């Protein structure tokens, strides 16, 4: 009888000890609720602004010459000038976007000369003046991936450029035989041309709605021409045959983009635990 009581007492003690140990164990947290991942692509409108500097060139200055005359152009070019741009664009997904920009390119001083040789004639025309542009262009860009918030990109654009020549002047000297000098003044004149561009750069996302860009653009702006000429002594005047051909520019720009509807932040579900 005593052995049966002892066995029952030992079994009761073991059961009570197991129940106490189970009560001290923490309650396991339920599995987290499923939350879908953030969308891979995001589209939305953005505004942009740019400032920069131009480095411009021209292929030649063309002018009508009498039969039997030849000319060569020397030192043709432009000084650097500032540029300012504004635009609006749309991001279609996380790698493709497009925008339309308006750009003003400030006055760049023009310099260059023509050497002319003909039958019994040797002369030189020294040109001076300035050039400015208004550019309207549609651009498309491909973002090439993001590392440490930095995104390299490439792009291309097409549009129009209004090229204006101001204060153009031709200081000429010739020997035919005898030394002759002349100065011709030209009216300011501008015209629209087809323009195109190629772009490359780096973009840094400061926060989900604000991005800074450092970019390079190659611009082809077409041709330009001054207006009617007038000799300094009013001995002759009329339309000019001078044309500045194939104006191009290497631009360096600092730009910013503001997303008008930035992507929503993704918040993972909280973990529920109980001690």
PDB file of C-alpha atoms in Angstrom:
ATOM      1  CA  UNK A   1       0.000   0.000   0.000  1.00  0.00           C
ATOM      2  CA  UNK A   2       2.836   2.340   0.895  1.00  0.00           C
ATOM      3  CA  UNK A   3       4.493   1.708  -2.515  1.00  0.00           C
ATOM      4  CA  UNK A   4       1.302   2.609  -4.377  1.00  0.00           C
ATOM      5  CA  UNK A   5       1.023   5.906  -2.461  1.00  0.00           C
ATOM      6  CA  UNK A   6       4.667   6.686  -3.185  1.00  0.00           C
ATOM      7  CA  UNK A   7       4.172   5.988  -6.895  1.00  0.00           C
ATOM      8  CA  UNK A   8       1.114   8.250  -7.026  1.00  0.00           C
ATOM      9  CA  UNK A   9       2.948  11.059  -5.202  1.00  0.00           C
ATOM     10  CA  UNK A  10       5.934  10.839  -7.612  1.00  0.00           C
ATOM     11  CA  UNK A  11       3.650  10.945 -10.649  1.00  0.00           C
ATOM     12  CA  UNK A  12       1.784  13.995  -9.309  1.00  0.00           C
ATOM     13  CA  UNK A  13       5.063  15.819  -8.634  1.00  0.00           C
ATOM     14  CA  UNK A  14       6.309  15.101 -12.163  1.00  0.00           C
ATOM     15  CA  UNK A  15       3.047  16.375 -13.750  1.00  0.00           C
ATOM     16  CA  UNK A  16       3.074  19.593 -11.668  1.00  0.00           C
ATOM     17  CA  UNK A  17       6.744  20.230 -12.594  1.00  0.00           C
ATOM     18  CA  UNK A  18       5.995  19.788 -16.325  1.00  0.00           C
ATOM     19  CA  UNK A  19       3.023  22.174 -16.150  1.00  0.00           C
ATOM     20  CA  UNK A  20       5.124  24.848 -14.388  1.00  0.00           C
ATOM     21  CA  UNK A  21       7.886  24.591 -17.016  1.00  0.00           C
ATOM     22  CA  UNK A  22       5.350  24.941 -19.843  1.00  0.00           C
ATOM     23  CA  UNK A  23       3.825  28.013 -18.188  1.00  0.00           C
ATOM     24  CA  UNK A  24       7.224  29.701 -18.067  1.00  0.00           C
ATOM     25  CA  UNK A  25       7.854  29.260 -21.828  1.00  0.00           C
ATOM     26  CA  UNK A  26       7.066  32.330 -24.064  1.00  0.00           C
ATOM     27  CA  UNK A  27       4.072  32.121 -26.364  1.00  0.00           C
ATOM     28  CA  UNK A  28       5.287  31.736 -29.955  1.00  0.00           C
ATOM     29  CA  UNK A  29       4.566  34.748 -32.203  1.00  0.00           C
ATOM     30  CA  UNK A  30       2.053  34.109 -34.958  1.00  0.00           C
ATOM     31  CA  UNK A  31       3.459  34.083 -38.466  1.00  0.00           C
ATOM     32  CA  UNK A  32       3.545  37.607 -39.981  1.00  0.00           C
ATOM     33  CA  UNK A  33       0.745  38.551 -42.318  1.00  0.00           C
ATOM     34  CA  UNK A  34       1.634  38.532 -46.015  1.00  0.00           C
ATOM     35  CA  UNK A  35       2.391  41.970 -47.484  1.00  0.00           C
ATOM     36  CA  UNK A  36       2.963  42.391 -51.231  1.00  0.00           C
ATOM     37  CA  UNK A  37       6.358  43.794 -52.287  1.00  0.00           C
ATOM     38  CA  UNK A  38       6.526  47.375 -53.548  1.00  0.00           C
ATOM     39  CA  UNK A  39       5.837  47.788 -57.275  1.00  0.00           C
ATOM     40  CA  UNK A  40       8.903  47.345 -59.478  1.00  0.00           C
ATOM     41  CA  UNK A  41       8.047  50.237 -61.761  1.00  0.00           C
ATOM     42  CA  UNK A  42       6.813  53.712 -60.994  1.00  0.00           C
ATOM     43  CA  UNK A  43       5.573  56.394 -63.345  1.00  0.00           C
ATOM     44  CA  UNK A  44       4.843  60.041 -62.728  1.00  0.00           C
ATOM     45  CA  UNK A  45       5.297  63.660 -63.769  1.00  0.00           C
ATOM     46  CA  UNK A  46       8.330  65.746 -62.858  1.00  0.00           C
ATOM     47  CA  UNK A  47       9.654  69.284 -63.286  1.00  0.00           C
ATOM     48  CA  UNK A  48      13.279  70.043 -64.147  1.00  0.00           C
ATOM     49  CA  UNK A  49      15.698  72.949 -64.227  1.00  0.00           C
ATOM     50  CA  UNK A  50      19.249  73.262 -65.589  1.00  0.00           C
ATOM     51  CA  UNK A  51      22.160  75.699 -65.581  1.00  0.00           C
ATOM     52  CA  UNK A  52      25.449  75.220 -67.396  1.00  0.00           C
ATOM     53  CA  UNK A  53      28.114  76.449 -69.794  1.00  0.00           C
ATOM     54  CA  UNK A  54      28.466  76.049 -73.555  1.00  0.00           C
ATOM     55  CA  UNK A  55      31.578  75.384 -75.625  1.00  0.00           C
ATOM     56  CA  UNK A  56      30.530  76.214 -79.207  1.00  0.00           C
ATOM     57  CA  UNK A  57      32.048  75.827 -82.648  1.00  0.00           C
ATOM     58  CA  UNK A  58      31.079  76.408 -86.282  1.00  0.00           C
ATOM     59  CA  UNK A  59      32.286  74.589 -89.372  1.00  0.00           C
ATOM     60  CA  UNK A  60      32.738  77.650 -91.618  1.00  0.00           C
ATOM     61  CA  UNK A  61      31.576  81.107 -92.637  1.00  0.00           C
ATOM     62  CA  UNK A  62      30.286  80.891 -96.208  1.00  0.00           C
ATOM     63  CA  UNK A  63      29.918  83.873 -98.538  1.00  0.00           C
ATOM     64  CA  UNK A  64      29.436  84.321-102.284  1.00  0.00           C
ATOM     65  CA  UNK A  65      32.702  84.892-104.174  1.00  0.00           C
ATOM     66  CA  UNK A  66      33.358  86.029-107.753  1.00  0.00           C
ATOM     67  CA  UNK A  67      34.455  83.382-110.241  1.00  0.00           C
ATOM     68  CA  UNK A  68      38.122  82.480-109.865  1.00  0.00           C
ATOM     69  CA  UNK A  69      38.335  83.515-106.189  1.00  0.00           C
ATOM     70  CA  UNK A  70      39.136  81.153-103.307  1.00  0.00           C
ATOM     71  CA  UNK A  71      39.017  81.586 -99.536  1.00  0.00           C
ATOM     72  CA  UNK A  72      40.066  79.839 -96.365  1.00  0.00           C
ATOM     73  CA  UNK A  73      38.630  80.395 -92.870  1.00  0.00           C
ATOM     74  CA  UNK A  74      40.953  80.908 -89.897  1.00  0.00           C
ATOM     75  CA  UNK A  75      40.272  80.904 -86.141  1.00  0.00           C
ATOM     76  CA  UNK A  76      36.495  80.583 -86.381  1.00  0.00           C
ATOM     77  CA  UNK A  77      34.812  79.969 -83.044  1.00  0.00           C
ATOM     78  CA  UNK A  78      32.847  81.303 -80.084  1.00  0.00           C
ATOM     79  CA  UNK A  79      33.613  82.102 -76.484  1.00  0.00           C
ATOM     80  CA  UNK A  80      31.778  80.127 -73.794  1.00  0.00           C
ATOM     81  CA  UNK A  81      28.388  81.341 -72.634  1.00  0.00           C
ATOM     82  CA  UNK A  82      25.876  80.392 -69.908  1.00  0.00           C
ATOM     83  CA  UNK A  83      22.730  78.362 -70.512  1.00  0.00           C
ATOM     84  CA  UNK A  84      19.489  78.122 -68.530  1.00  0.00           C
ATOM     85  CA  UNK A  85      16.714  75.593 -69.013  1.00  0.00           C
ATOM     86  CA  UNK A  86      13.283  74.605 -67.668  1.00  0.00           C
ATOM     87  CA  UNK A  87      11.164  71.611 -68.564  1.00  0.00           C
ATOM     88  CA  UNK A  88       8.452  69.117 -67.697  1.00  0.00           C
ATOM     89  CA  UNK A  89       8.740  65.367 -68.061  1.00  0.00           C
ATOM     90  CA  UNK A  90       7.180  61.996 -67.339  1.00  0.00           C
ATOM     91  CA  UNK A  91       8.811  58.864 -65.916  1.00  0.00           C
ATOM     92  CA  UNK A  92       7.190  55.819 -67.543  1.00  0.00           C
ATOM     93  CA  UNK A  93       8.931  53.223 -65.352  1.00  0.00           C
ATOM     94  CA  UNK A  94      12.169  52.810 -63.410  1.00  0.00           C
ATOM     95  CA  UNK A  95      14.386  52.910 -66.523  1.00  0.00           C
ATOM     96  CA  UNK A  96      12.667  55.111 -69.162  1.00  0.00           C
ATOM     97  CA  UNK A  97      11.613  58.793 -69.000  1.00  0.00           C
ATOM     98  CA  UNK A  98      11.064  61.694 -71.380  1.00  0.00           C
ATOM     99  CA  UNK A  99      10.751  65.471 -71.117  1.00  0.00           C
ATOM    100  CA  UNK A 100      10.237  68.665 -73.098  1.00  0.00           C
ATOM    101  CA  UNK A 101      12.575  71.572 -72.326  1.00  0.00           C
ATOM    102  CA  UNK A 102      12.960  75.239 -73.166  1.00  0.00           C
ATOM    103  CA  UNK A 103      16.509  76.584 -73.041  1.00  0.00           C
ATOM    104  CA  UNK A 104      18.110  79.998 -73.370  1.00  0.00           C
ATOM    105  CA  UNK A 105      21.768  80.052 -74.376  1.00  0.00           C
ATOM    106  CA  UNK A 106      23.360  83.422 -73.662  1.00  0.00           C
ATOM    107  CA  UNK A 107      25.384  85.583 -76.028  1.00  0.00           C
ATOM    108  CA  UNK A 108      28.675  84.015 -77.099  1.00  0.00           C
ATOM    109  CA  UNK A 109      31.307  86.265 -78.714  1.00  0.00           C
ATOM    110  CA  UNK A 110      32.126  85.244 -82.302  1.00  0.00           C
ATOM    111  CA  UNK A 111      35.582  85.552 -83.838  1.00  0.00           C
ATOM    112  CA  UNK A 112      37.149  84.427 -87.105  1.00  0.00           C
ATOM    113  CA  UNK A 113      38.650  85.532 -90.403  1.00  0.00           C
ATOM    114  CA  UNK A 114      38.552  84.731 -94.123  1.00  0.00           C
ATOM    115  CA  UNK A 115      41.591  84.924 -96.372  1.00  0.00           C
ATOM    116  CA  UNK A 116      40.590  85.578-100.008  1.00  0.00           C
ATOM    117  CA  UNK A 117      42.788  85.139-103.084  1.00  0.00           C
ATOM    118  CA  UNK A 118      41.755  85.962-106.653  1.00  0.00           C
ATOM    119  CA  UNK A 119      43.173  87.277-109.938  1.00  0.00           C
ATOM    120  CA  UNK A 120      45.357  90.232-108.888  1.00  0.00           C
ATOM    121  CA  UNK A 121      43.676  90.315-105.464  1.00  0.00           C
ATOM    122  CA  UNK A 122      44.675  89.330-101.930  1.00  0.00           C
ATOM    123  CA  UNK A 123      42.421  90.213 -99.001  1.00  0.00           C
ATOM    124  CA  UNK A 124      41.246  89.299 -95.527  1.00  0.00           C
ATOM    125  CA  UNK A 125      37.926  89.735 -93.709  1.00  0.00           C
ATOM    126  CA  UNK A 126      37.995  89.799 -89.907  1.00  0.00           C
ATOM    127  CA  UNK A 127      34.603  88.946 -88.394  1.00  0.00           C
ATOM    128  CA  UNK A 128      33.234  89.799 -84.958  1.00  0.00           C
ATOM    129  CA  UNK A 129      29.832  89.739 -83.270  1.00  0.00           C
ATOM    130  CA  UNK A 130      27.847  87.522 -80.926  1.00  0.00           C
ATOM    131  CA  UNK A 131      25.358  84.668 -81.125  1.00  0.00           C
ATOM    132  CA  UNK A 132      22.575  83.467 -78.829  1.00  0.00           C
ATOM    133  CA  UNK A 133      19.866  80.797 -79.059  1.00  0.00           C
ATOM    134  CA  UNK A 134      16.432  79.807 -77.828  1.00  0.00           C
ATOM    135  CA  UNK A 135      16.050  76.012 -77.945  1.00  0.00           C
ATOM    136  CA  UNK A 136      12.879  73.894 -77.664  1.00  0.00           C
ATOM    137  CA  UNK A 137      13.569  70.149 -77.553  1.00  0.00           C
ATOM    138  CA  UNK A 138      11.901  66.815 -76.747  1.00  0.00           C
ATOM    139  CA  UNK A 139      14.260  64.338 -75.039  1.00  0.00           C
ATOM    140  CA  UNK A 140      14.129  60.645 -74.121  1.00  0.00           C
ATOM    141  CA  UNK A 141      16.428  58.998 -71.548  1.00  0.00           C
ATOM    142  CA  UNK A 142      17.358  55.476 -70.481  1.00  0.00           C
ATOM    143  CA  UNK A 143      18.458  55.025 -66.855  1.00  0.00           C
ATOM    144  CA  UNK A 144      21.097  52.284 -66.681  1.00  0.00           C
ATOM    145  CA  UNK A 145      20.638  51.097 -63.092  1.00  0.00           C
ATOM    146  CA  UNK A 146      21.243  52.538 -59.616  1.00  0.00           C
ATOM    147  CA  UNK A 147      24.201  52.014 -57.300  1.00  0.00           C
ATOM    148  CA  UNK A 148      24.454  53.847 -53.946  1.00  0.00           C
ATOM    149  CA  UNK A 149      21.657  56.227 -55.080  1.00  0.00           C
ATOM    150  CA  UNK A 150      23.622  57.151 -58.249  1.00  0.00           C
ATOM    151  CA  UNK A 151      22.048  56.413 -61.650  1.00  0.00           C
ATOM    152  CA  UNK A 152      24.013  56.774 -64.923  1.00  0.00           C
ATOM    153  CA  UNK A 153      21.866  57.629 -67.942  1.00  0.00           C
ATOM    154  CA  UNK A 154      22.023  58.278 -71.682  1.00  0.00           C
ATOM    155  CA  UNK A 155      19.558  60.105 -73.918  1.00  0.00           C
ATOM    156  CA  UNK A 156      18.795  61.873 -77.185  1.00  0.00           C
ATOM    157  CA  UNK A 157      16.631  64.774 -78.271  1.00  0.00           C
ATOM    158  CA  UNK A 158      15.198  66.564 -81.322  1.00  0.00           C
ATOM    159  CA  UNK A 159      13.687  70.012 -81.669  1.00  0.00           C
ATOM    160  CA  UNK A 160      14.337  73.522 -82.946  1.00  0.00           C
ATOM    161  CA  UNK A 161      16.862  76.277 -82.255  1.00  0.00           C
ATOM    162  CA  UNK A 162      16.332  79.986 -82.915  1.00  0.00           C
ATOM    163  CA  UNK A 163      19.868  81.231 -83.658  1.00  0.00           C
ATOM    164  CA  UNK A 164      20.332  85.005 -83.454  1.00  0.00           C
ATOM    165  CA  UNK A 165      23.398  86.944 -84.655  1.00  0.00           C
ATOM    166  CA  UNK A 166      23.913  90.364 -83.036  1.00  0.00           C
ATOM    167  CA  UNK A 167      26.407  93.154 -83.654  1.00  0.00           C
ATOM    168  CA  UNK A 168      28.042  91.377 -86.587  1.00  0.00           C
ATOM    169  CA  UNK A 169      30.894  93.318 -88.238  1.00  0.00           C
ATOM    170  CA  UNK A 170      33.313  92.691 -91.120  1.00  0.00           C
ATOM    171  CA  UNK A 171      36.651  94.541 -91.018  1.00  0.00           C
ATOM    172  CA  UNK A 172      38.245  94.006 -94.422  1.00  0.00           C
ATOM    173  CA  UNK A 173      41.669  94.760 -95.841  1.00  0.00           C
ATOM    174  CA  UNK A 174      42.769  94.033 -99.420  1.00  0.00           C
ATOM    175  CA  UNK A 175      45.517  94.654-101.982  1.00  0.00           C
ATOM    176  CA  UNK A 176      44.285  94.854-105.585  1.00  0.00           C
ATOM    177  CA  UNK A 177      46.910  96.482-106.181  1.00  0.00           C
ATOM    178  CA  UNK A 178      47.034  99.218-103.620  1.00  0.00           C
ATOM    179  CA  UNK A 179      45.992  98.852-100.005  1.00  0.00           C
ATOM    180  CA  UNK A 180      42.273  99.218 -99.332  1.00  0.00           C
ATOM    181  CA  UNK A 181      40.312  99.068 -96.071  1.00  0.00           C
ATOM    182  CA  UNK A 182      36.600  98.759 -95.432  1.00  0.00           C
ATOM    183  CA  UNK A 183      34.208  98.149 -92.540  1.00  0.00           C
ATOM    184  CA  UNK A 184      30.741  96.663 -92.987  1.00  0.00           C
ATOM    185  CA  UNK A 185      28.021  96.612 -90.303  1.00  0.00           C
ATOM    186  CA  UNK A 186      25.206  94.059 -90.319  1.00  0.00           C
ATOM    187  CA  UNK A 187      21.704  94.175 -88.865  1.00  0.00           C
ATOM    188  CA  UNK A 188      20.762  91.724 -86.109  1.00  0.00           C
ATOM    189  CA  UNK A 189      18.991  88.668 -87.466  1.00  0.00           C
ATOM    190  CA  UNK A 190      17.717  85.279 -86.282  1.00  0.00           C
ATOM    191  CA  UNK A 191      16.089  82.171 -87.734  1.00  0.00           C
ATOM    192  CA  UNK A 192      14.775  78.772 -86.646  1.00  0.00           C
ATOM    193  CA  UNK A 193      16.745  75.619 -87.451  1.00  0.00           C
ATOM    194  CA  UNK A 194      16.299  71.902 -86.858  1.00  0.00           C
ATOM    195  CA  UNK A 195      18.354  70.876 -83.799  1.00  0.00           C
ATOM    196  CA  UNK A 196      19.305  67.576 -82.199  1.00  0.00           C
ATOM    197  CA  UNK A 197      21.277  66.457 -79.148  1.00  0.00           C
ATOM    198  CA  UNK A 198      22.895  63.483 -77.410  1.00  0.00           C
ATOM    199  CA  UNK A 199      23.059  63.338 -73.600  1.00  0.00           C
ATOM    200  CA  UNK A 200      24.917  61.393 -70.896  1.00  0.00           C
ATOM    201  CA  UNK A 201      25.262  61.932 -67.188  1.00  0.00           C
ATOM    202  CA  UNK A 202      24.856  60.856 -63.576  1.00  0.00           C
ATOM    203  CA  UNK A 203      21.789  61.387 -61.394  1.00  0.00           C
ATOM    204  CA  UNK A 204      21.838  61.342 -57.570  1.00  0.00           C
ATOM    205  CA  UNK A 205      18.542  60.782 -55.744  1.00  0.00           C
ATOM    206  CA  UNK A 206      18.654  63.019 -52.663  1.00  0.00           C
ATOM    207  CA  UNK A 207      15.239  61.758 -51.488  1.00  0.00           C
ATOM    208  CA  UNK A 208      12.260  60.031 -53.167  1.00  0.00           C
ATOM    209  CA  UNK A 209      11.048  63.311 -54.680  1.00  0.00           C
ATOM    210  CA  UNK A 210      14.263  65.211 -55.495  1.00  0.00           C
ATOM    211  CA  UNK A 211      17.140  64.299 -57.847  1.00  0.00           C
ATOM    212  CA  UNK A 212      20.328  66.163 -58.825  1.00  0.00           C
ATOM    213  CA  UNK A 213      22.005  65.625 -62.224  1.00  0.00           C
ATOM    214  CA  UNK A 214      25.468  66.278 -63.632  1.00  0.00           C
ATOM    215  CA  UNK A 215      25.219  65.932 -67.420  1.00  0.00           C
ATOM    216  CA  UNK A 216      27.020  66.437 -70.731  1.00  0.00           C
ATOM    217  CA  UNK A 217      25.186  67.267 -73.974  1.00  0.00           C
ATOM    218  CA  UNK A 218      26.369  67.450 -77.560  1.00  0.00           C
ATOM    219  CA  UNK A 219      24.144  69.923 -79.427  1.00  0.00           C
ATOM    220  CA  UNK A 220      23.815  70.474 -83.170  1.00  0.00           C
ATOM    221  CA  UNK A 221      22.060  73.818 -83.635  1.00  0.00           C
ATOM    222  CA  UNK A 222      22.080  74.292 -87.418  1.00  0.00           C
ATOM    223  CA  UNK A 223      23.102  77.530 -89.188  1.00  0.00           C
ATOM    224  CA  UNK A 224      22.932  81.273 -88.504  1.00  0.00           C
ATOM    225  CA  UNK A 225      23.239  84.444 -90.592  1.00  0.00           C
ATOM    226  CA  UNK A 226      23.443  88.194 -89.962  1.00  0.00           C
ATOM    227  CA  UNK A 227      20.980  90.645 -91.509  1.00  0.00           C
ATOM    228  CA  UNK A 228      21.493  93.248 -94.252  1.00  0.00           C
ATOM    229  CA  UNK A 229      24.886  94.941 -94.474  1.00  0.00           C
ATOM    230  CA  UNK A 230      25.886  98.607 -94.715  1.00  0.00           C
ATOM    231  CA  UNK A 231      29.388  99.922 -95.471  1.00  0.00           C
ATOM    232  CA  UNK A 232      30.798 102.417 -92.989  1.00  0.00           C
ATOM    233  CA  UNK A 233      30.625 105.258 -95.559  1.00  0.00           C
ATOM    234  CA  UNK A 234      27.150 104.263 -96.811  1.00  0.00           C
ATOM    235  CA  UNK A 235      28.602 103.690-100.275  1.00  0.00           C
ATOM    236  CA  UNK A 236      26.869 100.301-100.504  1.00  0.00           C
ATOM    237  CA  UNK A 237      24.217  98.303 -98.638  1.00  0.00           C
ATOM    238  CA  UNK A 238      21.891  95.362 -99.163  1.00  0.00           C
ATOM    239  CA  UNK A 239      21.251  91.710 -98.275  1.00  0.00           C
ATOM    240  CA  UNK A 240      24.213  89.611 -97.210  1.00  0.00           C
ATOM    241  CA  UNK A 241      25.365  86.252 -98.518  1.00  0.00           C
ATOM    242  CA  UNK A 242      27.274  85.418 -95.289  1.00  0.00           C
ATOM    243  CA  UNK A 243      26.149  82.286 -93.464  1.00  0.00           C
ATOM    244  CA  UNK A 244      27.658  80.625 -90.359  1.00  0.00           C
ATOM    245  CA  UNK A 245      27.437  76.888 -91.021  1.00  0.00           C
ATOM    246  CA  UNK A 246      26.936  73.854 -88.750  1.00  0.00           C
ATOM    247  CA  UNK A 247      26.989  75.339 -85.247  1.00  0.00           C
ATOM    248  CA  UNK A 248      27.685  72.710 -82.570  1.00  0.00           C
ATOM    249  CA  UNK A 249      28.249  72.867 -78.826  1.00  0.00           C
ATOM    250  CA  UNK A 250      29.645  70.725 -76.002  1.00  0.00           C
ATOM    251  CA  UNK A 251      27.622  71.592 -72.885  1.00  0.00           C
ATOM    252  CA  UNK A 252      28.187  70.826 -69.201  1.00  0.00           C
ATOM    253  CA  UNK A 253      25.053  71.158 -67.063  1.00  0.00           C
ATOM    254  CA  UNK A 254      23.933  70.884 -63.447  1.00  0.00           C
ATOM    255  CA  UNK A 255      20.258  69.981 -63.218  1.00  0.00           C
ATOM    256  CA  UNK A 256      17.547  69.170 -60.680  1.00  0.00           C
ATOM    257  CA  UNK A 257      14.319  67.168 -60.969  1.00  0.00           C
ATOM    258  CA  UNK A 258      11.259  67.412 -58.705  1.00  0.00           C
ATOM    259  CA  UNK A 259       8.865  64.434 -58.798  1.00  0.00           C
ATOM    260  CA  UNK A 260       5.280  65.652 -58.569  1.00  0.00           C
ATOM    261  CA  UNK A 261       3.994  62.288 -57.285  1.00  0.00           C
ATOM    262  CA  UNK A 262       6.841  60.398 -55.663  1.00  0.00           C
ATOM    263  CA  UNK A 263       6.433  56.640 -54.985  1.00  0.00           C
ATOM    264  CA  UNK A 264       4.859  55.602 -51.656  1.00  0.00           C
ATOM    265  CA  UNK A 265       7.270  54.377 -49.011  1.00  0.00           C
ATOM    266  CA  UNK A 266       7.096  50.605 -48.391  1.00  0.00           C
ATOM    267  CA  UNK A 267       6.652  49.676 -44.715  1.00  0.00           C
ATOM    268  CA  UNK A 268       7.107  46.012 -43.726  1.00  0.00           C
ATOM    269  CA  UNK A 269       4.475  44.590 -41.290  1.00  0.00           C
ATOM    270  CA  UNK A 270       5.450  44.747 -37.577  1.00  0.00           C
ATOM    271  CA  UNK A 271       6.445  41.547 -35.781  1.00  0.00           C
ATOM    272  CA  UNK A 272       4.196  40.616 -32.841  1.00  0.00           C
ATOM    273  CA  UNK A 273       5.908  38.953 -29.880  1.00  0.00           C
ATOM    274  CA  UNK A 274       4.770  38.163 -26.364  1.00  0.00           C
ATOM    275  CA  UNK A 275       7.038  37.505 -23.421  1.00  0.00           C
TER     276      UNK A 275
END
